[in-house]
Short mmCIF file of C-alpha atoms in Angstrom, two decimals:
data_model
loop_
_atom_site.label_atom_id
_atom_site.label_comp_id
_atom_site.label_asym_id
_atom_site.label_seq_id
_atom_site.Cartn_x
_atom_site.Cartn_y
_atom_site.Cartn_z
CA UNK N 1 120.14 107.85 112.42
CA UNK N 2 121.12 104.77 110.44
CA UNK N 3 118.80 101.94 109.45
CA UNK N 4 119.07 98.53 111.14
CA UNK N 5 121.67 96.43 109.33
CA UNK N 6 119.22 93.70 108.32
CA UNK N 7 116.74 96.21 106.90
CA UNK N 8 119.53 97.88 104.92
CA UNK N 9 120.48 94.50 103.44
CA UNK N 10 116.82 93.77 102.67
CA UNK N 11 116.61 97.00 100.67
CA UNK N 12 119.54 95.86 98.53
CA UNK N 13 118.53 92.22 98.16
CA UNK N 14 114.74 92.50 97.77
CA UNK N 15 114.05 95.94 96.29
CA UNK N 16 110.68 94.81 94.91
CA UNK N 17 109.33 94.74 98.46
CA UNK N 18 110.66 98.21 99.25
CA UNK N 19 109.07 99.41 96.01
CA UNK N 20 105.72 98.58 97.60
CA UNK N 21 106.29 101.56 99.91
CA UNK N 22 106.38 103.84 96.90
CA UNK N 23 103.08 102.44 95.65
CA UNK N 24 101.51 102.97 99.08
CA UNK N 25 102.73 106.58 99.14
CA UNK N 26 101.22 107.15 95.70
CA UNK N 27 97.96 105.22 96.12
CA UNK N 28 97.10 105.71 99.80
CA UNK N 29 95.58 102.22 99.86
CA UNK N 30 97.00 98.74 100.42
CA UNK N 31 94.54 97.29 97.91
CA UNK N 32 95.50 99.70 95.13
CA UNK N 33 99.20 99.60 96.03
CA UNK N 34 99.20 95.78 95.87
CA UNK N 35 97.56 95.88 92.44
CA UNK N 36 100.10 98.43 91.17
CA UNK N 37 102.96 96.30 92.50
CA UNK N 38 101.55 93.11 90.98
CA UNK N 39 100.94 91.52 94.39
CA UNK N 40 97.92 89.99 96.07
CA UNK N 41 96.47 91.85 99.06
CA UNK N 42 97.80 89.09 101.35
CA UNK N 43 101.29 89.18 99.81
CA UNK N 44 101.37 92.96 100.24
CA UNK N 45 100.60 92.68 103.95
CA UNK N 46 103.15 89.88 104.32
CA UNK N 47 105.77 92.23 102.86
CA UNK N 48 104.70 95.10 105.11
CA UNK N 49 104.79 92.91 108.23
CA UNK N 50 108.29 91.70 107.36
CA UNK N 51 109.55 95.24 106.72
CA UNK N 52 108.01 96.56 109.94
CA UNK N 53 109.63 93.76 111.94
CA UNK N 54 113.06 94.33 110.39
CA UNK N 55 112.79 98.09 110.90
CA UNK N 56 111.73 97.60 114.55
CA UNK N 57 109.17 100.36 114.05
CA UNK N 58 106.16 100.69 111.73
CA UNK N 59 106.90 101.87 108.19
CA UNK N 60 103.22 101.80 107.22
CA UNK N 61 100.31 103.17 109.23
CA UNK N 62 96.66 102.24 108.78
CA UNK N 63 94.11 104.95 108.03
CA UNK N 64 90.71 104.20 109.54
CA UNK N 65 88.03 104.55 106.90
CA UNK N 66 90.48 104.78 103.99
CA UNK N 67 89.00 104.62 100.50
CA UNK N 68 89.44 101.57 98.30
CA UNK N 69 89.91 99.16 101.19
CA UNK N 70 92.86 99.04 103.53
CA UNK N 71 93.64 102.76 103.73
CA UNK N 72 97.30 103.31 104.60
CA UNK N 73 100.12 105.82 104.54
CA UNK N 74 103.85 105.81 105.23
CA UNK N 75 105.11 106.75 108.67
CA UNK N 76 108.01 109.20 108.97
CA UNK N 77 110.35 106.21 109.14
CA UNK N 78 108.66 104.70 106.08
CA UNK N 79 109.25 107.91 104.13
CA UNK N 80 112.92 107.84 105.15
CA UNK N 81 113.30 104.24 103.98
CA UNK N 82 111.60 105.13 100.69
CA UNK N 83 114.06 107.98 100.10
CA UNK N 84 116.91 105.54 100.64
CA UNK N 85 115.35 103.12 98.15
CA UNK N 86 115.06 105.88 95.56
CA UNK N 87 118.75 106.67 96.01
CA UNK N 88 119.49 102.97 95.56
CA UNK N 89 117.62 102.96 92.25
CA UNK N 90 119.86 105.75 90.98
CA UNK N 91 122.95 103.70 91.83
CA UNK N 92 121.66 100.36 90.56
CA UNK N 93 122.48 100.96 86.89
CA UNK N 94 126.06 101.88 87.80
CA UNK N 95 126.48 98.66 89.79
CA UNK N 96 125.16 96.51 86.94
CA UNK N 97 127.46 98.21 84.45
CA UNK N 98 130.43 97.63 86.75
CA UNK N 99 129.90 93.84 86.81
CA UNK N 100 132.51 92.17 84.62
CA UNK N 101 130.11 89.52 83.31
CA UNK N 102 126.86 87.72 84.08
CA UNK N 103 128.60 85.18 86.32
CA UNK N 104 129.36 87.99 88.80
CA UNK N 105 125.65 88.64 89.25
CA UNK N 106 124.87 84.91 89.47
CA UNK N 107 127.43 84.57 92.26
CA UNK N 108 125.86 87.41 94.21
CA UNK N 109 122.46 85.80 93.77
CA UNK N 110 123.67 82.52 95.31
CA UNK N 111 125.10 84.37 98.30
CA UNK N 112 121.82 86.15 99.07
CA UNK N 113 119.71 83.71 101.05
CA UNK N 114 115.94 83.72 101.37
CA UNK N 115 114.17 81.78 104.09
CA UNK N 116 110.81 80.04 104.33
CA UNK N 117 110.37 81.07 107.98
CA UNK N 118 107.38 83.43 108.20
CA UNK N 119 108.55 85.16 111.37
CA UNK N 120 111.77 87.13 111.05
CA UNK N 121 112.57 89.38 114.00
CA UNK N 122 115.56 91.69 114.10
CA UNK N 123 117.28 92.00 117.45
CA UNK N 124 120.45 92.41 119.46
CA UNK N 125 122.14 89.93 121.79
CA UNK N 126 121.59 91.03 125.39
CA UNK N 127 123.03 88.01 127.21
CA UNK N 128 124.66 84.63 126.55
CA UNK N 129 124.10 81.94 129.18
CA UNK N 130 126.09 78.67 128.85
CA UNK N 131 123.99 75.51 129.29
CA UNK N 132 126.32 72.55 128.84
CA UNK N 133 126.88 72.04 125.10
CA UNK N 134 124.28 74.71 124.36
CA UNK N 135 123.98 78.43 124.95
CA UNK N 136 120.83 80.37 125.78
CA UNK N 137 120.95 83.56 123.71
CA UNK N 138 118.77 86.35 125.06
CA UNK N 139 117.65 88.81 122.38
CA UNK N 140 115.91 92.16 122.57
CA UNK N 141 113.83 92.29 119.38
CA UNK N 142 112.07 95.52 120.36
CA UNK N 143 112.14 97.79 123.38
CA UNK N 144 111.16 95.63 126.33
CA UNK N 145 110.46 92.55 124.17
CA UNK N 146 112.79 89.64 124.91
CA UNK N 147 113.10 86.37 122.98
CA UNK N 148 115.33 83.48 124.06
CA UNK N 149 117.07 81.19 121.57
CA UNK N 150 118.89 77.97 122.38
CA UNK N 151 121.75 77.06 120.05
CA UNK N 152 124.89 74.97 120.39
CA UNK N 153 128.02 76.59 121.77
CA UNK N 154 129.72 75.80 118.45
CA UNK N 155 127.02 77.84 116.68
CA UNK N 156 127.59 80.74 119.07
CA UNK N 157 131.27 80.74 118.15
CA UNK N 158 130.65 80.25 114.41
CA UNK N 159 128.24 83.19 114.33
CA UNK N 160 130.70 85.19 116.45
CA UNK N 161 127.93 86.17 118.83
CA UNK N 162 128.64 88.57 121.64
CA UNK N 163 126.73 91.19 123.60
CA UNK N 164 125.41 93.75 121.13
CA UNK N 165 125.65 91.56 118.01
CA UNK N 166 122.79 92.18 115.58
CA UNK N 167 120.94 89.02 114.58
CA UNK N 168 117.71 87.94 112.95
CA UNK N 169 115.56 85.40 114.77
CA UNK N 170 113.68 83.00 112.48
CA UNK N 171 110.61 81.18 113.78
CA UNK N 172 108.41 79.06 111.53
CA UNK N 173 104.70 79.78 111.83
CA UNK N 174 103.97 76.15 112.71
CA UNK N 175 106.26 76.34 115.73
CA UNK N 176 104.07 78.86 117.56
CA UNK N 177 101.45 77.55 119.99
CA UNK N 178 98.35 79.77 120.06
CA UNK N 179 96.81 79.90 123.53
CA UNK N 180 94.22 81.76 125.57
CA UNK N 181 95.54 84.96 127.11
CA UNK N 182 95.07 83.76 130.71
CA UNK N 183 96.25 80.15 130.28
CA UNK N 184 99.16 78.88 132.36
CA UNK N 185 102.63 79.55 130.96
CA UNK N 186 105.05 76.70 130.26
CA UNK N 187 108.28 77.26 132.24
CA UNK N 188 111.28 77.88 130.00
CA UNK N 189 109.24 78.78 126.91
CA UNK N 190 109.07 82.13 125.20
CA UNK N 191 105.71 83.72 125.96
CA UNK N 192 104.45 86.73 124.00
CA UNK N 193 101.07 88.42 124.33
CA UNK N 194 99.26 90.28 121.60
CA UNK N 195 96.01 90.76 119.74
CA UNK N 196 94.69 88.70 116.85
CA UNK N 197 94.74 90.99 113.83
CA UNK N 198 93.05 88.52 111.54
CA UNK N 199 92.54 84.81 110.90
CA UNK N 200 92.89 83.57 107.33
CA UNK N 201 91.16 80.23 106.83
CA UNK N 202 92.37 77.80 104.18
CA UNK N 203 90.25 75.46 102.07
CA UNK N 204 92.20 72.55 103.52
CA UNK N 205 94.61 72.60 106.44
CA UNK N 206 95.45 75.00 109.27
CA UNK N 207 94.38 78.62 109.46
CA UNK N 208 96.90 81.46 109.42
CA UNK N 209 96.69 83.60 112.55
CA UNK N 210 98.25 87.06 112.41
CA UNK N 211 99.06 88.48 115.83
CA UNK N 212 100.01 92.08 116.54
CA UNK N 213 102.29 92.59 119.54
CA UNK N 214 102.03 95.73 121.71
CA UNK N 215 105.17 97.23 120.13
CA UNK N 216 103.79 96.93 116.60
CA UNK N 217 105.65 93.78 115.55
CA UNK N 218 103.63 91.05 113.85
CA UNK N 219 103.78 87.29 114.29
CA UNK N 220 102.23 84.66 112.06
CA UNK N 221 101.07 81.33 113.51
CA UNK N 222 99.33 78.28 112.07
CA UNK N 223 96.57 76.51 113.98
CA UNK N 224 93.67 74.21 113.28
CA UNK N 225 90.30 75.97 112.89
CA UNK N 226 88.66 73.58 115.36
CA UNK N 227 91.24 74.47 118.03
CA UNK N 228 90.75 78.20 117.48
CA UNK N 229 86.99 77.79 117.66
CA UNK N 230 87.23 75.73 120.85
CA UNK N 231 89.26 78.52 122.48
CA UNK N 232 86.87 81.17 121.19
CA UNK N 233 89.70 83.00 119.42
CA UNK N 234 88.66 85.45 116.72
CA UNK N 235 89.91 88.69 115.24
CA UNK N 236 90.41 91.41 117.86
CA UNK N 237 90.75 88.97 120.77
CA UNK N 238 93.82 89.06 123.07
CA UNK N 239 95.98 85.98 122.70
CA UNK N 240 99.21 84.43 123.90
CA UNK N 241 101.79 82.54 121.86
CA UNK N 242 104.43 80.20 123.20
CA UNK N 243 107.46 78.64 121.56
CA UNK N 244 110.53 76.83 122.80
CA UNK N 245 113.92 78.60 122.65
CA UNK N 246 115.16 75.57 120.68
CA UNK N 247 112.68 76.53 117.92
CA UNK N 248 114.35 79.91 117.37
CA UNK N 249 116.93 79.92 114.58
CA UNK N 250 119.52 82.70 114.46
CA UNK N 251 121.25 84.35 111.54
CA UNK N 252 123.78 87.15 111.24
CA UNK N 253 124.79 89.42 108.34
CA UNK N 254 127.60 88.08 106.15
#
């Protein structure tokens, strides 16, 4: 069974994040693994959430009552990804030696894009519905989980989208509306239900709300503390997020 294309590319382009899996396997704790990897606890969980979303299945599992804070272990899929990363390490030196000069590596670096969007969901195109100059692209980002994206028809052609094309959906945290679980849905919007994993308050500005979906994927939203308090939303509470299809950006492998 092969890895999702976007996860495979992530292993090549951002190996430092995959290396975190090795630290988790060795330490058995997110806190200790983050320290070994030179990351903050928050940055470590950000990396894990991104990897889990790209893999479409959890790579890291929590251990209730783990020692050292944040007990964790690799899932079977996580162990498989780690083995692939270790093979990549063995090949890395050969690749670097094969480069003709430093400019070759600089060129590769420019071609490997990072994005500021906190939510990156891997999926496949299930349907393309023309809407005038735009197309509504229906994506399955996990089994039974559908996300709609609205892009121009020109973008559909430029990305060469068709049924079955693998894409990554990018959604900025500030584009998600955090709502009560039983509030009325807005017609035409994406609507996803989940559970608040945690709320990270900032000294100044919106709070970061991490939401776990039923299939294990994680979303990150930003909302004002006063709004969250007014809705009575806290960690462990069920919640609903909405976002317009026009807020979903799509990318495909080069």
